[in-house]
PDB file of C-alpha atoms in Angstrom:
ATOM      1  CA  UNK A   1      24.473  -0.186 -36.201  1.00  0.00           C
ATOM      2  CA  UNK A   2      22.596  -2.089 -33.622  1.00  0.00           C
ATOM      3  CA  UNK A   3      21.171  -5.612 -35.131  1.00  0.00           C
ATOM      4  CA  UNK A   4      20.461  -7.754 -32.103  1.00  0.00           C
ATOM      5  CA  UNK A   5      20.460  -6.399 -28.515  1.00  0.00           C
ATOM      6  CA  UNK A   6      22.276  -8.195 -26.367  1.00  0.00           C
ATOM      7  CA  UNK A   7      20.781  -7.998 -22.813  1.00  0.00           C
ATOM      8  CA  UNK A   8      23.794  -7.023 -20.027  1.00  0.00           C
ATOM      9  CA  UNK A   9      21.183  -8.917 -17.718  1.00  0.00           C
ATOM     10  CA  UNK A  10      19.826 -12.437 -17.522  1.00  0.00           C
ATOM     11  CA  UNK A  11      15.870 -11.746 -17.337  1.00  0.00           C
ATOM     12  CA  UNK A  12      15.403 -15.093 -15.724  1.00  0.00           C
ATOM     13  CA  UNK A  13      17.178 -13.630 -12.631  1.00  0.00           C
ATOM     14  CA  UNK A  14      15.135 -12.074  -9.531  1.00  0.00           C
ATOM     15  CA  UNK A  15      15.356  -8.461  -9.322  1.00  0.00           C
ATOM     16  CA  UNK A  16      13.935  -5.666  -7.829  1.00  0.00           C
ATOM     17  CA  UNK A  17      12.127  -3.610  -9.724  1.00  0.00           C
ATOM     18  CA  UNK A  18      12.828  -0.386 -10.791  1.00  0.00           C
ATOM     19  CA  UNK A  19      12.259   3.053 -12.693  1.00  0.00           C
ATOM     20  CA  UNK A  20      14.494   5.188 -14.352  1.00  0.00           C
ATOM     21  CA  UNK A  21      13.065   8.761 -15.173  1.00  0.00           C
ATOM     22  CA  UNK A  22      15.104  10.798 -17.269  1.00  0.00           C
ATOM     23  CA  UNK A  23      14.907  14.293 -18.765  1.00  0.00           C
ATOM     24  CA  UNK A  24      18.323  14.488 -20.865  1.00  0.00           C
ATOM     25  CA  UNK A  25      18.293  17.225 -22.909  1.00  0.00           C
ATOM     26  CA  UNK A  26      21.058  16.385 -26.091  1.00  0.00           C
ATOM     27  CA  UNK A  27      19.933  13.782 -28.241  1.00  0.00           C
ATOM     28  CA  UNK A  28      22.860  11.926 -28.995  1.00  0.00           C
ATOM     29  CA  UNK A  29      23.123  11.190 -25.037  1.00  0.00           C
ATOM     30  CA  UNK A  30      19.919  10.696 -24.642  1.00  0.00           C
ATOM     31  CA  UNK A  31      19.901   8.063 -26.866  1.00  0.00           C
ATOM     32  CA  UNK A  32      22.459   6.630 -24.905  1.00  0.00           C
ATOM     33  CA  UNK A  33      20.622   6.559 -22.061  1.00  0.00           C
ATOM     34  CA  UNK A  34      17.805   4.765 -23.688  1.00  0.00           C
ATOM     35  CA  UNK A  35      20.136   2.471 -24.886  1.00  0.00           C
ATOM     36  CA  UNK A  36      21.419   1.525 -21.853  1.00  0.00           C
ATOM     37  CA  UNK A  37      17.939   1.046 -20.155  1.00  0.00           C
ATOM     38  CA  UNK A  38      16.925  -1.501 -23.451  1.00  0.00           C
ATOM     39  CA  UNK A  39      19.977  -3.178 -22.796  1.00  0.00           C
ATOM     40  CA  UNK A  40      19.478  -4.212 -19.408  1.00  0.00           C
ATOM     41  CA  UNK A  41      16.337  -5.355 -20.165  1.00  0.00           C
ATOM     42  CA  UNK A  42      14.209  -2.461 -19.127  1.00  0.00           C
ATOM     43  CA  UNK A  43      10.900  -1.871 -21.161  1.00  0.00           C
ATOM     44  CA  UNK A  44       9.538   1.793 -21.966  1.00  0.00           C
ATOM     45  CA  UNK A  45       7.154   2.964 -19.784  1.00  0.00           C
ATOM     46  CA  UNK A  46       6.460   6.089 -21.194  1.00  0.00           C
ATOM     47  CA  UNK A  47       9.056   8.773 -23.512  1.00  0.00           C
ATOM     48  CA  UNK A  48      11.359   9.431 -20.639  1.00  0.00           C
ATOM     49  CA  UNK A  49      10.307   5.701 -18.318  1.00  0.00           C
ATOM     50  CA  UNK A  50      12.194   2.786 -18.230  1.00  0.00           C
ATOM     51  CA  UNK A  51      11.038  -0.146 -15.870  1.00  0.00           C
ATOM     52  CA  UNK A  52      11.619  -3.477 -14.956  1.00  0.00           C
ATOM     53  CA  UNK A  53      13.601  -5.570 -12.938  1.00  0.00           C
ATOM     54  CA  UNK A  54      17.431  -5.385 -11.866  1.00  0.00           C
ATOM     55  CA  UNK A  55      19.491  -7.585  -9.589  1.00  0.00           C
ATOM     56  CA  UNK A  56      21.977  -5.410  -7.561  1.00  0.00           C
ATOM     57  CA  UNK A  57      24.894  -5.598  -9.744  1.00  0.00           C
ATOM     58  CA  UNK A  58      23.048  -4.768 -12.841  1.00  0.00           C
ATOM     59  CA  UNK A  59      21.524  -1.540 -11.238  1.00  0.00           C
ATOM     60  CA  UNK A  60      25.030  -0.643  -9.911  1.00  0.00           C
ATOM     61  CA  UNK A  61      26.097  -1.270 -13.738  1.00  0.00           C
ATOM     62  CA  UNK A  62      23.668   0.592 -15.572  1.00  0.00           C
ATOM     63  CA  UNK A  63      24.060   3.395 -12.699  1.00  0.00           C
ATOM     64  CA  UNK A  64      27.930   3.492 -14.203  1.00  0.00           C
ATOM     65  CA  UNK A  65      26.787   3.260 -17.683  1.00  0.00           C
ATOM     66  CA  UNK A  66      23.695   6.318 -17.240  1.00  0.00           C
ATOM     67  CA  UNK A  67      26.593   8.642 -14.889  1.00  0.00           C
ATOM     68  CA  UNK A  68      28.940   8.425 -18.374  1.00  0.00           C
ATOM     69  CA  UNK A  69      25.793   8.568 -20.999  1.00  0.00           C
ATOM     70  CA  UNK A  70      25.138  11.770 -19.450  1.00  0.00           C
ATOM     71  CA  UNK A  71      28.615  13.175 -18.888  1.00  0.00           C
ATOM     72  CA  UNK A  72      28.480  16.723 -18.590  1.00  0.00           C
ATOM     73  CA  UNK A  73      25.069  17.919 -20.161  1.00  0.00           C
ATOM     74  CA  UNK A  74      22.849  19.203 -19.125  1.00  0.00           C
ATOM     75  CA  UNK A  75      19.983  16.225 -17.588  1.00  0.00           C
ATOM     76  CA  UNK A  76      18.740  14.794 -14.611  1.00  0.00           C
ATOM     77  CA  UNK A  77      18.647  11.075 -14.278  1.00  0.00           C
ATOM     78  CA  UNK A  78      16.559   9.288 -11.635  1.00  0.00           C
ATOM     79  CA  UNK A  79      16.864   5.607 -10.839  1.00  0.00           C
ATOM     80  CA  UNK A  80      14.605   4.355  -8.203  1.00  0.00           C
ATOM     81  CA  UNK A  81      14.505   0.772  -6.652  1.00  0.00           C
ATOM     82  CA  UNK A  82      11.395   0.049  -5.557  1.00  0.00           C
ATOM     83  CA  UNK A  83       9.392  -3.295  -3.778  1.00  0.00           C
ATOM     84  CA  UNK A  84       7.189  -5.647  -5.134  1.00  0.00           C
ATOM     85  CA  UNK A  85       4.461  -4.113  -2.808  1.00  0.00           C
ATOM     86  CA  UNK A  86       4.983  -0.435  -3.992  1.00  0.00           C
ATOM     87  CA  UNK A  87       4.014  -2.042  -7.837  1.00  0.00           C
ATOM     88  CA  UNK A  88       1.146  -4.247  -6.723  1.00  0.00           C
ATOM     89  CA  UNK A  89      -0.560  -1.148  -5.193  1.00  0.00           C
ATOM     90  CA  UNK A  90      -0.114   1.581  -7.122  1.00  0.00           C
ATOM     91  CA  UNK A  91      -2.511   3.057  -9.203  1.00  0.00           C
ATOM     92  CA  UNK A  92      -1.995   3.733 -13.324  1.00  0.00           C
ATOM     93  CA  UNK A  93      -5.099   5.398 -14.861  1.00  0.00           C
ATOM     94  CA  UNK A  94      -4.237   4.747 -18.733  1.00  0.00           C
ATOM     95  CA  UNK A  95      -6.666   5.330 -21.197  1.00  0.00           C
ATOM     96  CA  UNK A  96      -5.987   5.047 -25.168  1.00  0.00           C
ATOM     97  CA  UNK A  97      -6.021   7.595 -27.494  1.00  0.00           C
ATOM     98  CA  UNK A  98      -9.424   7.820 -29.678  1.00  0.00           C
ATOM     99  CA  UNK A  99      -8.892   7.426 -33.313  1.00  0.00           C
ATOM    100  CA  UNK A 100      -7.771  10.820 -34.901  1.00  0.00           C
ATOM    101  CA  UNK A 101      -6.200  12.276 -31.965  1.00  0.00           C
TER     102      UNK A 101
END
């Protein structure tokens, strides 16, 4: 049982940031996987998004940790390290749902 999260990374450090994209099809290591990414610090996107920031040694950590989640199901996992400028212009149309839908 998980009470209190303990984050594997201090959010007060720089980082890069960065997007994990997953499509893991098992539950139980899926779960994992999002597990790991909450751990680190990493905020939900979207169902299958992580993103946030990681210094070096936490990506190269939670790299380890995402390579064993998976094992050997079936799943693609895709972390990508991107810069500051790729965030600051890229474009996110988001639009809320309207009530009943």
């Amino acid at each position: 049982m998980r009470l209190v999260p303990t984050l594997l990374q201090d959010p007060r450090k720089a980082g890069q940031p960065t997007l994990v994209l997953y499509d893991v099809q098992d539950d139980k290591r899926r779960t994992r996987v999002m597990n790991a990414c909450k751990d680190y610090g990493l905020a939900r996107w979207q169902y299958s998004a992580y993103q946030g920031k990681l210094t070096g040694t936490a990506r190269r950590e939670l790299e380890t940790r995402l390579e064993r989640a998976l094992g050997d199901s079936a799943g693609l996992i895709a972390i990508l390290q991107l810069e500051q400028w790729q965030v600051d212009d890229a474009t996110i149309i988001f639009q809320e749902a309207a009530n009943g839908d």
